[in-house]
Amino acid sequence: MPSLASSLSDSVTAAAAPLGLVDFAPQVRRSEHADFQADGMLAAARTLRRRPRDVAAEVVAALPAGNLVAAARVAGPGFVNLELTDRALLAQLADRLGDPRLGVGTAEADVTTVIDYSQPNIAKEMHVGHLRSTIIGDSLVRILEHLGGTVVRRNHIGDWGTQFGMLIQYRFEHPEPPATTGTATMRRLAALYRQARAAFDSDPAFAERARRRVVALQGGDPATLSAWRDIVAESTRYFTDVYDRLGVRLTGADAVGESAYNAALPDVAAELAQRGVAAVSDGALCVFFDDVRGPDGTPTPLIVRKRDGGFGYAATDLAALRQRVGDLHADRLLYVVDARQALHFRMVFDTARRAGWLPPTVPAVHVAFGTVLGPDGRPFKTRAGDTVRLVDLLTEAVDRARDVVAAKNPDLAGAALDQRARQVGIGAVKYADLATGRTRDYTYDPDRMLALAGNTGVYLQYAHARIRSILAKATGVEPVVDAEVALEPAERALILDLDAFADTLTEVVAGFEPHRLCGYLYRLAQTFTTFYERCPVLRADEPIRGNRLALCRLTGDTLRTGLELLGIEAPDQL
């Protein structure tokens, strides 16, 4: 179903056809001075060597009078301001109300996207640094799938390397009681890891035993592999618990650790060397770049294989990329990783293209994001200076939300209160993150993010619940659209905002920017508030009441769908 902006663009293009322009593509967007404004006439006038206002006047004169455009006029140096008919707006309202997809198409139907996000490390607790990758990645997954795309989720976990030989050896030398499951077990495992690291750094004899354990792990020693699998399983159960709390779609099946690519690494190195992409430098296999140099001007390479024959992150990332394109047939690769890794991914992508593993038709995008800051404007830490555990952050948000919900609804108690607190608290954390442009840092402020006013997830949840309350009171009255009714300005504004939902999702995907959907939903909730203040719904006579109930229904459905695409629940009551 085309949006009103799309339909107007087609009309303006048809009106400009007699001018003989080639590839004329007007941009039609909302305007403060009309329903929409069309540009493109300035560029057309340069091509035709005519005055822009004269070109715009010819387009206005050629626009067909009918059900879509009520009035068109030349504005400014050569823009076209467009007013739509009430009939066209009401027809669009009826069409979207009757469409289960609310007018959203399936533009991604033929696209397979592999998206890499979250990326925790085995034997380490998830911390605030994992929050943005997990939430942004989950939102993009939901939006791409909603647009009909095939999405392959990849949780590229750190589960291989020297640290595991160190940890396994320490566990063998310091046996533990039988493990339980859950957060407590993971904290004990993380503490054990810190003890193993301390022993590794201070005891040369232990360090040597740990290195031999790495060799045993890589060589497939049964006892070592069994211990490694136990550590991975304990960590995976913990990750699953955190993802369940967050309400994201990652599962154990989406976790593909570094170890999964271990067997492919020698072939990756050999192929890069054979194709002349990589060369040995000071004993290491490296890829060099003309424009990547260190502060002293010397080339900064991507090290594929180290001097000692070991492989690092670059080799693993290249093996994963090759597999995702070659075996999973990805049409697009997304890596939701913090901005500090920009140079690494630039070199990995460049290397893969030079090797022929990343065809020109397959975009690889580093979906970079900024840092979560504390009240002091620095990366968020505890008072003791430690990294904030993600579970602790989520627990605090839910506890604070319980107070907000209880104050708003004193009769709610027990399991119902716990459920609502979780919906509001987790939603508040997600929305505060997603509403921030992903490349920007933001300050974690639970008081602000749980506010009932302003651009918060709670405000949107409350707006949705209020609409459901209005509809619940309209017992026995169906929201039927009558296209012959004249519209009030607030009704027109709401229809126009509702119509922008599909175009907004297109904008989100164009830049992989979920904050654009947040901004849209916030504006929609504000526009609805203005509509409700100025246009009585339940007290209106028919057929006006039917139209206004239709506006309520479509607004509620759009808010709910939009919040779900952000991974936020929209309860019918708050």
Coordinates of C-alpha atoms in Angstrom, one line a residue:
M1 CA 0.0 0.0 0.0
P2 CA 1.7 3.3 -1.1
S3 CA 2.0 6.1 1.4
L4 CA 0.4 9.5 0.7
A5 CA 3.9 10.9 0.1
S6 CA 4.6 8.2 -2.5
S7 CA 1.3 8.8 -4.2
L8 CA 2.0 12.5 -4.4
S9 CA 5.4 11.9 -5.7
D10 CA 3.9 9.8 -8.6
S11 CA 1.4 12.6 -9.3
V12 CA 4.1 15.3 -9.4
T13 CA 6.3 13.2 -11.6
A14 CA 3.4 12.7 -14.0
A15 CA 2.6 16.4 -14.0
A16 CA 6.2 17.2 -14.9
A17 CA 6.4 14.7 -17.8
P18 CA 5.4 17.2 -20.5
L19 CA 8.5 19.2 -19.6
G20 CA 10.6 16.5 -21.1
L21 CA 12.8 15.8 -18.1
V22 CA 14.8 12.6 -17.8
D23 CA 15.1 10.9 -14.4
F24 CA 13.0 13.6 -12.7
A25 CA 12.5 12.4 -9.0
P26 CA 10.7 14.9 -6.8
Q27 CA 11.2 14.7 -3.1
V28 CA 7.9 14.9 -1.3
R29 CA 8.0 15.5 2.5
R30 CA 5.8 16.9 5.3
S31 CA 5.7 20.7 5.6
E32 CA 4.8 23.3 8.2
H33 CA 3.1 25.4 5.5
A34 CA 1.0 22.6 3.9
D35 CA 0.3 18.9 4.2
F36 CA 3.3 18.2 1.9
Q37 CA 6.0 20.0 0.0
A38 CA 7.5 18.8 -3.3
D39 CA 11.0 19.9 -4.4
G40 CA 13.0 19.0 -7.4
M41 CA 11.9 21.9 -9.5
L42 CA 15.1 23.8 -8.8
A43 CA 17.2 21.1 -10.3
A44 CA 14.8 20.7 -13.2
A45 CA 14.9 24.4 -13.9
R46 CA 18.7 24.3 -14.1
T47 CA 18.5 21.5 -16.6
L48 CA 15.8 23.3 -18.7
R49 CA 17.5 26.7 -18.2
R50 CA 14.3 28.2 -17.0
R51 CA 13.1 30.1 -13.9
P52 CA 12.3 27.6 -11.1
R53 CA 9.0 29.3 -10.2
D54 CA 7.8 29.0 -13.9
V55 CA 8.7 25.3 -13.9
A56 CA 6.8 24.8 -10.6
A57 CA 3.8 26.8 -11.9
E58 CA 3.6 24.4 -14.9
V59 CA 3.7 21.4 -12.6
V60 CA 1.0 22.9 -10.4
A61 CA -1.2 23.6 -13.5
A62 CA -0.7 20.0 -14.7
L63 CA -1.6 18.3 -11.5
P64 CA -4.9 16.5 -12.0
A65 CA -7.9 17.7 -10.0
G66 CA -9.4 14.7 -8.2
N67 CA -9.7 12.8 -5.0
L68 CA -6.0 13.3 -3.9
V69 CA -5.0 16.9 -4.2
A70 CA -7.3 19.6 -2.9
A71 CA -4.9 22.5 -3.6
A72 CA -1.4 23.1 -5.0
R73 CA 0.6 26.3 -5.1
V74 CA 4.0 27.6 -5.9
A75 CA 6.0 28.6 -2.8
G76 CA 9.4 30.1 -2.2
P77 CA 12.0 29.9 -5.0
G78 CA 10.2 27.0 -6.7
F79 CA 8.7 24.5 -4.3
V80 CA 5.2 23.1 -4.6
N81 CA 3.0 23.1 -1.6
L82 CA 0.3 20.4 -1.6
E83 CA -2.9 20.1 0.4
L84 CA -4.8 16.8 0.3
T85 CA -8.6 16.2 0.3
D86 CA -10.3 15.0 3.3
R87 CA -11.6 12.1 1.2
A88 CA -8.1 11.0 0.4
L89 CA -7.0 11.1 4.0
L90 CA -10.0 9.2 5.2
A91 CA -9.6 6.6 2.4
Q92 CA -6.0 6.1 3.6
L93 CA -7.1 5.7 7.2
A94 CA -9.7 3.1 6.1
D95 CA -7.1 1.2 4.1
R96 CA -4.5 1.1 6.8
L97 CA -7.0 0.2 9.5
G98 CA -8.2 -2.8 7.4
D99 CA -4.6 -4.0 6.7
P100 CA -3.1 -6.3 9.4
R101 CA 0.3 -4.9 8.4
L102 CA -0.8 -1.3 8.8
G103 CA 0.3 -0.5 5.3
V104 CA 3.8 -1.8 5.7
G105 CA 5.2 -3.7 2.7
T106 CA 7.8 -6.4 2.5
A107 CA 10.7 -4.6 0.8
E108 CA 13.2 -7.0 2.3
A109 CA 11.5 -10.1 1.0
D110 CA 14.4 -11.2 -1.3
V111 CA 17.2 -10.2 1.1
T112 CA 19.1 -12.4 3.5
T113 CA 20.9 -10.5 6.2
V114 CA 23.4 -12.0 8.6
I115 CA 23.6 -9.8 11.7
D116 CA 26.3 -10.2 14.3
Y117 CA 25.5 -8.7 17.7
S118 CA 25.8 -9.1 21.5
Q119 CA 29.1 -11.0 21.5
P120 CA 29.7 -11.9 25.2
N121 CA 32.7 -13.9 26.3
I122 CA 32.5 -17.3 27.8
A123 CA 33.3 -17.4 31.6
K124 CA 32.7 -13.7 31.9
E125 CA 29.5 -12.0 33.1
M126 CA 27.7 -9.7 30.7
H127 CA 28.2 -6.1 31.6
V128 CA 26.8 -2.7 30.6
G129 CA 29.1 -2.7 27.5
H130 CA 27.0 -5.5 26.0
L131 CA 23.7 -3.6 26.4
R132 CA 23.8 -1.5 23.3
S133 CA 24.9 -4.2 20.9
T134 CA 22.3 -6.6 22.2
I135 CA 19.4 -4.1 22.1
I136 CA 20.3 -2.4 18.8
G137 CA 20.9 -5.8 17.1
D138 CA 17.6 -7.2 18.4
S139 CA 15.6 -4.2 17.1
L140 CA 17.2 -4.4 13.7
V141 CA 16.4 -8.1 13.5
R142 CA 12.8 -7.5 14.3
I143 CA 12.4 -4.7 11.8
L144 CA 14.2 -6.5 9.0
E145 CA 12.0 -9.6 9.6
H146 CA 8.9 -7.5 9.8
L147 CA 9.8 -6.1 6.3
G148 CA 9.8 -9.7 5.0
G149 CA 13.6 -10.3 5.1
T150 CA 15.4 -13.5 6.0
V151 CA 17.6 -12.8 9.0
V152 CA 20.3 -15.0 10.3
R153 CA 21.3 -14.1 13.9
R154 CA 24.9 -14.6 14.9
N155 CA 26.1 -14.3 18.5
H156 CA 29.9 -14.4 18.0
I157 CA 31.0 -15.4 21.4
G158 CA 34.6 -15.5 22.7
D159 CA 35.1 -19.2 23.6
W160 CA 38.7 -20.0 22.5
G161 CA 42.3 -19.1 23.2
T162 CA 44.9 -18.9 25.9
Q163 CA 42.4 -17.8 28.6
F164 CA 40.6 -21.2 28.4
G165 CA 43.8 -23.2 28.9
M166 CA 44.4 -21.0 31.9
L167 CA 40.9 -21.4 33.4
I168 CA 40.7 -25.1 32.8
Q169 CA 44.1 -25.8 34.3
Y170 CA 43.1 -23.7 37.4
R171 CA 39.8 -25.6 37.8
F172 CA 41.7 -28.9 37.6
E173 CA 44.0 -27.8 40.3
H174 CA 41.3 -26.2 42.4
P175 CA 38.2 -28.5 42.2
E176 CA 34.9 -26.9 42.9
P177 CA 31.7 -28.4 44.5
P178 CA 29.0 -29.5 42.0
A179 CA 27.7 -26.4 40.1
T180 CA 24.2 -25.1 40.2
T181 CA 22.9 -23.0 37.4
G182 CA 22.1 -19.3 36.9
T183 CA 23.6 -16.0 37.8
A184 CA 25.3 -17.2 41.0
T185 CA 27.1 -20.0 39.1
M186 CA 28.3 -17.5 36.5
R187 CA 29.6 -15.1 39.2
R188 CA 31.6 -18.0 40.7
L189 CA 33.0 -18.9 37.3
A190 CA 33.9 -15.3 36.6
A191 CA 35.6 -15.1 40.0
L192 CA 37.5 -18.3 39.2
Y193 CA 38.6 -16.7 36.0
R194 CA 40.0 -13.7 37.8
Q195 CA 41.9 -16.0 40.2
A196 CA 43.3 -18.0 37.3
R197 CA 44.4 -14.8 35.6
A198 CA 46.2 -13.7 38.8
A199 CA 47.9 -17.1 39.1
F200 CA 48.9 -16.9 35.4
D201 CA 50.5 -13.5 35.8
S202 CA 52.3 -14.2 39.1
D203 CA 53.3 -17.9 38.9
P204 CA 55.6 -18.8 35.9
A205 CA 55.1 -22.5 36.6
F206 CA 51.3 -22.2 36.5
A207 CA 51.6 -20.1 33.3
E208 CA 53.6 -22.9 31.7
R209 CA 51.1 -25.6 32.8
A210 CA 48.3 -23.4 31.4
R211 CA 50.0 -23.0 28.0
R212 CA 50.4 -26.8 27.8
R213 CA 46.7 -27.0 28.6
V214 CA 46.0 -24.8 25.6
V215 CA 47.9 -27.2 23.4
A216 CA 45.9 -30.1 24.9
L217 CA 42.6 -28.2 24.1
Q218 CA 43.6 -27.5 20.6
G219 CA 44.8 -31.0 20.1
G220 CA 41.4 -32.4 21.2
D221 CA 42.4 -34.0 24.6
P222 CA 39.2 -35.6 25.9
A223 CA 39.4 -34.4 29.5
T224 CA 40.3 -30.9 28.5
L225 CA 37.6 -30.7 25.8
S226 CA 35.0 -32.0 28.4
A227 CA 36.0 -29.3 30.9
W228 CA 35.8 -26.7 28.1
R229 CA 32.4 -27.8 27.1
D230 CA 31.2 -27.6 30.8
I231 CA 32.4 -24.0 31.0
V232 CA 30.7 -23.1 27.7
A233 CA 27.5 -24.8 28.8
E234 CA 27.5 -22.9 32.1
S235 CA 28.0 -19.6 30.4
T236 CA 25.4 -20.3 27.7
R237 CA 22.7 -21.0 30.4
Y238 CA 23.6 -17.7 32.0
F239 CA 23.5 -15.8 28.6
T240 CA 20.1 -17.3 27.9
D241 CA 18.8 -16.1 31.3
V242 CA 20.0 -12.5 30.6
Y243 CA 18.5 -12.6 27.1
D244 CA 15.2 -13.8 28.5
R245 CA 15.2 -10.9 31.0
L246 CA 15.9 -8.5 28.2
G247 CA 13.3 -10.0 26.0
V248 CA 15.6 -10.4 23.0
R249 CA 15.4 -13.1 20.3
L250 CA 18.8 -14.6 20.7
T251 CA 18.9 -18.3 21.6
G252 CA 21.6 -20.8 22.1
A253 CA 21.3 -21.9 18.5
D254 CA 22.4 -18.4 17.4
A255 CA 25.7 -18.6 19.4
V256 CA 28.5 -19.5 17.1
G257 CA 31.8 -19.1 19.0
E258 CA 35.3 -18.4 17.7
S259 CA 36.0 -22.1 18.1
A260 CA 33.6 -22.9 15.3
Y261 CA 36.0 -21.4 12.8
N262 CA 39.2 -22.8 14.3
A263 CA 39.6 -25.6 11.6
A264 CA 39.2 -23.0 8.8
L265 CA 42.0 -20.6 10.0
P266 CA 45.0 -22.3 8.3
D267 CA 43.1 -22.3 5.0
V268 CA 42.2 -18.6 5.4
A269 CA 45.8 -17.7 5.9
A270 CA 47.0 -19.9 3.0
E271 CA 44.4 -18.5 0.6
L272 CA 45.3 -14.9 1.5
A273 CA 49.0 -15.6 1.0
Q274 CA 48.4 -17.4 -2.3
R275 CA 46.3 -14.6 -3.7
G276 CA 48.9 -12.0 -2.7
V277 CA 46.6 -10.3 -0.3
A278 CA 48.8 -11.1 2.8
A279 CA 52.5 -11.3 3.2
V280 CA 54.9 -12.4 5.9
S281 CA 56.4 -9.5 7.8
D282 CA 58.7 -10.0 10.8
G283 CA 57.5 -13.6 11.1
A284 CA 53.8 -12.8 11.0
L285 CA 51.3 -13.0 8.1
C286 CA 50.0 -9.5 7.6
V287 CA 47.8 -7.5 5.3
F288 CA 48.9 -3.9 4.7
F289 CA 46.9 -0.9 3.6
D290 CA 48.2 2.3 1.9
D291 CA 46.1 4.6 4.1
V292 CA 46.4 2.9 7.5
R293 CA 49.5 4.0 9.4
G294 CA 50.5 4.5 13.0
P295 CA 51.3 7.8 14.7
D296 CA 55.0 7.5 13.5
G297 CA 53.9 7.0 9.9
T298 CA 54.8 3.3 9.7
P299 CA 52.1 1.0 8.2
T300 CA 49.6 -0.6 10.5
P301 CA 48.9 -4.2 9.3
L302 CA 46.0 -6.5 10.0
I303 CA 47.7 -9.5 11.5
V304 CA 46.2 -12.8 10.3
R305 CA 48.7 -15.2 11.8
K306 CA 51.1 -14.3 14.6
R307 CA 54.8 -15.0 14.7
D308 CA 54.2 -18.0 17.0
G309 CA 51.8 -19.5 14.5
G310 CA 48.7 -18.6 16.5
F311 CA 45.6 -16.9 15.1
G312 CA 43.8 -13.8 16.5
Y313 CA 40.6 -12.0 16.0
A314 CA 41.3 -10.9 12.5
A315 CA 41.6 -14.5 11.2
T316 CA 38.5 -15.6 13.0
D317 CA 36.5 -12.6 11.7
L318 CA 37.7 -13.3 8.1
A319 CA 36.7 -17.0 8.4
A320 CA 33.3 -16.1 9.8
L321 CA 32.7 -13.5 7.0
R322 CA 33.8 -16.1 4.3
Q323 CA 31.4 -18.6 5.7
R324 CA 28.5 -16.2 6.0
V325 CA 28.8 -15.2 2.4
G326 CA 29.8 -18.5 0.9
D327 CA 27.7 -20.9 2.9
L328 CA 24.8 -18.8 4.3
H329 CA 24.5 -16.8 1.0
A330 CA 24.2 -13.5 2.8
D331 CA 23.1 -10.5 0.7
R332 CA 24.1 -8.2 3.5
L333 CA 26.4 -8.4 6.6
L334 CA 25.8 -6.3 9.7
Y335 CA 28.2 -6.1 12.6
V336 CA 26.7 -4.3 15.6
V337 CA 29.9 -3.5 17.5
D338 CA 31.1 -0.4 19.4
A339 CA 32.7 2.4 17.5
R340 CA 36.1 1.7 18.8
Q341 CA 36.4 -1.3 16.5
A342 CA 35.9 0.9 13.3
L343 CA 39.5 0.5 12.0
H344 CA 39.5 -3.3 12.7
F345 CA 36.3 -3.8 10.6
R346 CA 37.5 -1.5 7.9
M347 CA 40.6 -3.6 7.5
V348 CA 38.7 -6.9 7.7
F349 CA 36.2 -5.8 5.0
D350 CA 38.9 -4.5 2.8
T351 CA 40.9 -7.7 3.1
A352 CA 37.8 -9.8 2.3
R353 CA 37.1 -7.8 -0.8
R354 CA 40.6 -8.1 -2.0
A355 CA 40.5 -11.9 -1.4
G356 CA 37.2 -12.2 -3.4
W357 CA 35.2 -13.4 -0.4
L358 CA 33.1 -10.3 -0.2
P359 CA 31.6 -9.5 -3.6
P360 CA 30.8 -5.9 -4.5
T361 CA 27.1 -6.8 -4.4
V362 CA 27.2 -7.7 -0.7
P363 CA 27.5 -4.7 1.6
A364 CA 29.3 -5.3 4.9
V365 CA 28.3 -2.6 7.4
H366 CA 29.9 -1.9 10.8
V367 CA 26.8 -0.7 12.7
A368 CA 28.8 1.3 15.2
F369 CA 27.5 2.7 18.5
G370 CA 28.6 4.9 21.3
T371 CA 29.2 4.3 25.0
V372 CA 26.8 4.2 28.0
L373 CA 28.0 6.9 30.4
G374 CA 27.5 7.3 34.1
P375 CA 26.4 10.5 35.9
D376 CA 30.0 11.7 35.8
G377 CA 30.1 11.7 32.0
R378 CA 32.5 8.8 32.0
P379 CA 31.9 5.1 30.9
F380 CA 29.4 3.7 33.4
K381 CA 31.1 2.1 36.4
T382 CA 30.1 1.1 39.9
R383 CA 31.2 3.3 42.9
A384 CA 34.0 0.9 43.4
G385 CA 35.1 1.5 39.8
D386 CA 34.1 -1.9 38.5
T387 CA 32.1 -2.4 35.2
V388 CA 28.4 -2.5 35.9
R389 CA 27.0 -6.0 35.6
L390 CA 24.1 -6.1 33.1
V391 CA 21.9 -8.3 35.4
D392 CA 22.4 -5.7 38.2
L393 CA 21.4 -2.8 35.9
L394 CA 18.2 -4.7 34.8
T395 CA 17.3 -5.6 38.3
E396 CA 17.6 -2.0 39.4
A397 CA 15.4 -0.8 36.5
V398 CA 12.7 -3.3 37.3
D399 CA 12.8 -2.4 41.0
R400 CA 12.4 1.3 40.2
A401 CA 9.7 0.6 37.7
R402 CA 7.7 -1.3 40.4
D403 CA 7.5 1.9 42.5
V404 CA 6.4 3.9 39.4
V405 CA 3.7 1.3 38.5
A406 CA 2.5 0.9 42.1
A407 CA 2.1 4.7 42.4
K408 CA 0.1 4.9 39.2
N409 CA -2.0 1.8 40.0
P410 CA -2.2 1.2 43.8
D411 CA -4.6 -1.8 43.3
L412 CA -2.0 -3.8 41.4
A413 CA -0.1 -6.4 43.5
G414 CA 1.6 -9.7 43.5
A415 CA 2.5 -11.4 40.2
A416 CA 0.6 -8.8 38.2
L417 CA 2.6 -6.0 39.7
D418 CA 5.9 -7.9 39.1
Q419 CA 4.9 -8.5 35.4
R420 CA 4.0 -4.9 34.8
A421 CA 7.2 -3.7 36.6
R422 CA 9.3 -5.9 34.3
Q423 CA 7.5 -4.6 31.2
V424 CA 8.0 -1.0 32.2
G425 CA 11.5 -1.3 33.6
I426 CA 13.0 -3.3 30.7
G427 CA 11.1 -1.2 28.2
A428 CA 12.5 1.9 29.8
V429 CA 16.1 0.7 29.5
K430 CA 15.6 -0.4 25.9
Y431 CA 13.9 2.8 24.8
A432 CA 16.5 5.1 26.4
D433 CA 19.2 3.3 24.5
L434 CA 17.4 3.1 21.2
A435 CA 16.0 6.6 21.2
T436 CA 19.6 7.9 21.2
G437 CA 21.3 8.1 17.8
R438 CA 23.4 4.9 17.9
T439 CA 26.7 6.7 17.2
R440 CA 26.3 9.0 20.2
D441 CA 27.1 8.3 23.8
Y442 CA 24.3 8.6 26.3
T443 CA 24.0 9.0 30.1
Y444 CA 22.3 6.2 32.0
D445 CA 19.7 8.0 34.1
P446 CA 16.9 5.7 35.5
D447 CA 14.9 8.6 36.9
R448 CA 14.6 10.2 33.5
M449 CA 14.0 7.0 31.6
L450 CA 11.2 6.0 33.9
A451 CA 9.4 9.4 33.7
L452 CA 5.8 9.4 32.6
A453 CA 6.4 12.6 30.5
G454 CA 8.9 13.3 27.8
N455 CA 10.5 11.0 25.2
T456 CA 10.5 7.8 27.3
G457 CA 9.3 4.3 26.8
V458 CA 7.0 4.7 29.8
Y459 CA 5.3 7.6 28.1
L460 CA 4.7 5.6 25.0
Q461 CA 3.4 2.6 27.0
Y462 CA 1.1 4.9 28.8
A463 CA -0.2 6.5 25.6
H464 CA -0.9 3.0 24.2
A465 CA -2.7 1.9 27.4
R466 CA -4.8 5.1 27.4
I467 CA -5.9 4.4 23.8
R468 CA -6.9 0.9 24.8
S469 CA -8.9 2.3 27.7
I470 CA -10.8 4.6 25.3
L471 CA -11.6 1.7 22.9
A472 CA -12.7 -0.5 25.8
K473 CA -15.3 2.1 26.9
A474 CA -16.7 2.2 23.4
T475 CA -18.6 -1.1 24.0
G476 CA -20.5 -2.3 20.9
V477 CA -19.3 0.6 18.7
E478 CA -17.1 -0.4 15.7
P479 CA -14.6 2.0 14.3
V480 CA -16.0 2.4 10.8
V481 CA -14.6 5.1 8.5
D482 CA -17.0 7.5 6.7
A483 CA -15.2 9.2 3.9
E484 CA -17.8 12.0 3.5
V485 CA -17.1 13.6 6.9
A486 CA -15.1 16.8 7.1
L487 CA -11.9 16.6 9.1
E488 CA -10.7 18.8 11.9
P489 CA -7.1 20.0 11.7
A490 CA -6.1 17.7 14.6
E491 CA -7.6 14.7 12.8
R492 CA -5.8 15.6 9.6
A493 CA -2.5 15.8 11.5
L494 CA -3.0 12.4 13.1
I495 CA -3.9 10.7 9.8
L496 CA -0.8 12.2 8.2
D497 CA 1.4 11.0 11.0
L498 CA -0.1 7.5 10.9
D499 CA 0.5 7.3 7.2
A500 CA 4.3 7.8 7.8
F501 CA 4.8 4.5 9.6
A502 CA 5.9 2.5 6.6
D503 CA 8.2 5.2 5.3
T504 CA 9.8 5.5 8.8
L505 CA 10.7 1.8 8.8
T506 CA 12.3 2.3 5.4
E507 CA 14.4 5.2 6.8
V508 CA 15.4 3.0 9.8
V509 CA 16.8 0.3 7.5
A510 CA 18.5 2.8 5.2
G511 CA 20.8 3.9 7.9
F512 CA 20.3 1.0 10.4
E513 CA 19.1 3.7 12.9
P514 CA 16.4 2.5 15.3
H515 CA 16.2 6.0 16.9
R516 CA 14.2 7.1 13.9
L517 CA 11.4 4.8 14.8
C518 CA 11.6 6.0 18.4
G519 CA 11.3 9.6 17.2
Y520 CA 8.3 8.7 15.0
L521 CA 6.4 6.9 17.8
Y522 CA 7.0 9.8 20.2
R523 CA 5.7 12.4 17.7
L524 CA 2.7 10.1 17.0
A525 CA 1.9 9.9 20.7
Q526 CA 2.1 13.7 21.0
T527 CA -0.1 14.2 17.9
F528 CA -2.6 11.8 19.4
T529 CA -2.7 13.7 22.7
T530 CA -3.5 16.9 20.8
F531 CA -6.2 15.1 18.8
Y532 CA -7.8 13.7 22.0
E533 CA -7.7 17.1 23.7
R534 CA -9.4 18.9 20.8
C535 CA -11.7 16.2 19.3
P536 CA -14.1 14.4 21.7
V537 CA -14.3 10.7 20.8
L538 CA -16.9 8.9 22.9
R539 CA -19.2 12.0 23.2
A540 CA -19.1 12.7 19.4
D541 CA -22.2 11.9 17.3
E542 CA -22.1 9.4 14.4
P543 CA -20.5 9.2 11.9
I544 CA -17.8 11.4 13.5
R545 CA -17.5 9.0 16.5
G546 CA -16.8 6.1 14.1
N547 CA -14.0 8.0 12.4
R548 CA -12.4 9.1 15.6
L549 CA -12.6 5.6 17.1
A550 CA -10.9 4.4 13.9
L551 CA -8.1 6.9 14.5
C552 CA -7.8 5.6 18.1
R553 CA -7.6 2.0 16.9
L554 CA -5.0 2.7 14.2
T555 CA -2.9 4.8 16.5
G556 CA -3.0 2.1 19.2
D557 CA -2.1 -0.6 16.7
T558 CA 0.7 1.5 15.3
L559 CA 2.2 2.3 18.7
R560 CA 2.0 -1.4 19.7
T561 CA 3.6 -2.6 16.5
G562 CA 6.3 0.0 16.7
L563 CA 7.1 -0.8 20.3
E564 CA 7.3 -4.5 19.5
L565 CA 9.7 -3.8 16.7
L566 CA 11.9 -2.1 19.3
G567 CA 11.6 -5.1 21.5
I568 CA 9.3 -3.3 24.0
E569 CA 6.1 -4.7 25.3
A570 CA 2.9 -2.6 25.1
P571 CA 0.5 -3.7 27.9
D572 CA -3.1 -2.7 27.6
Q573 CA -3.0 -1.3 31.1
L574 CA -0.3 0.6 32.9

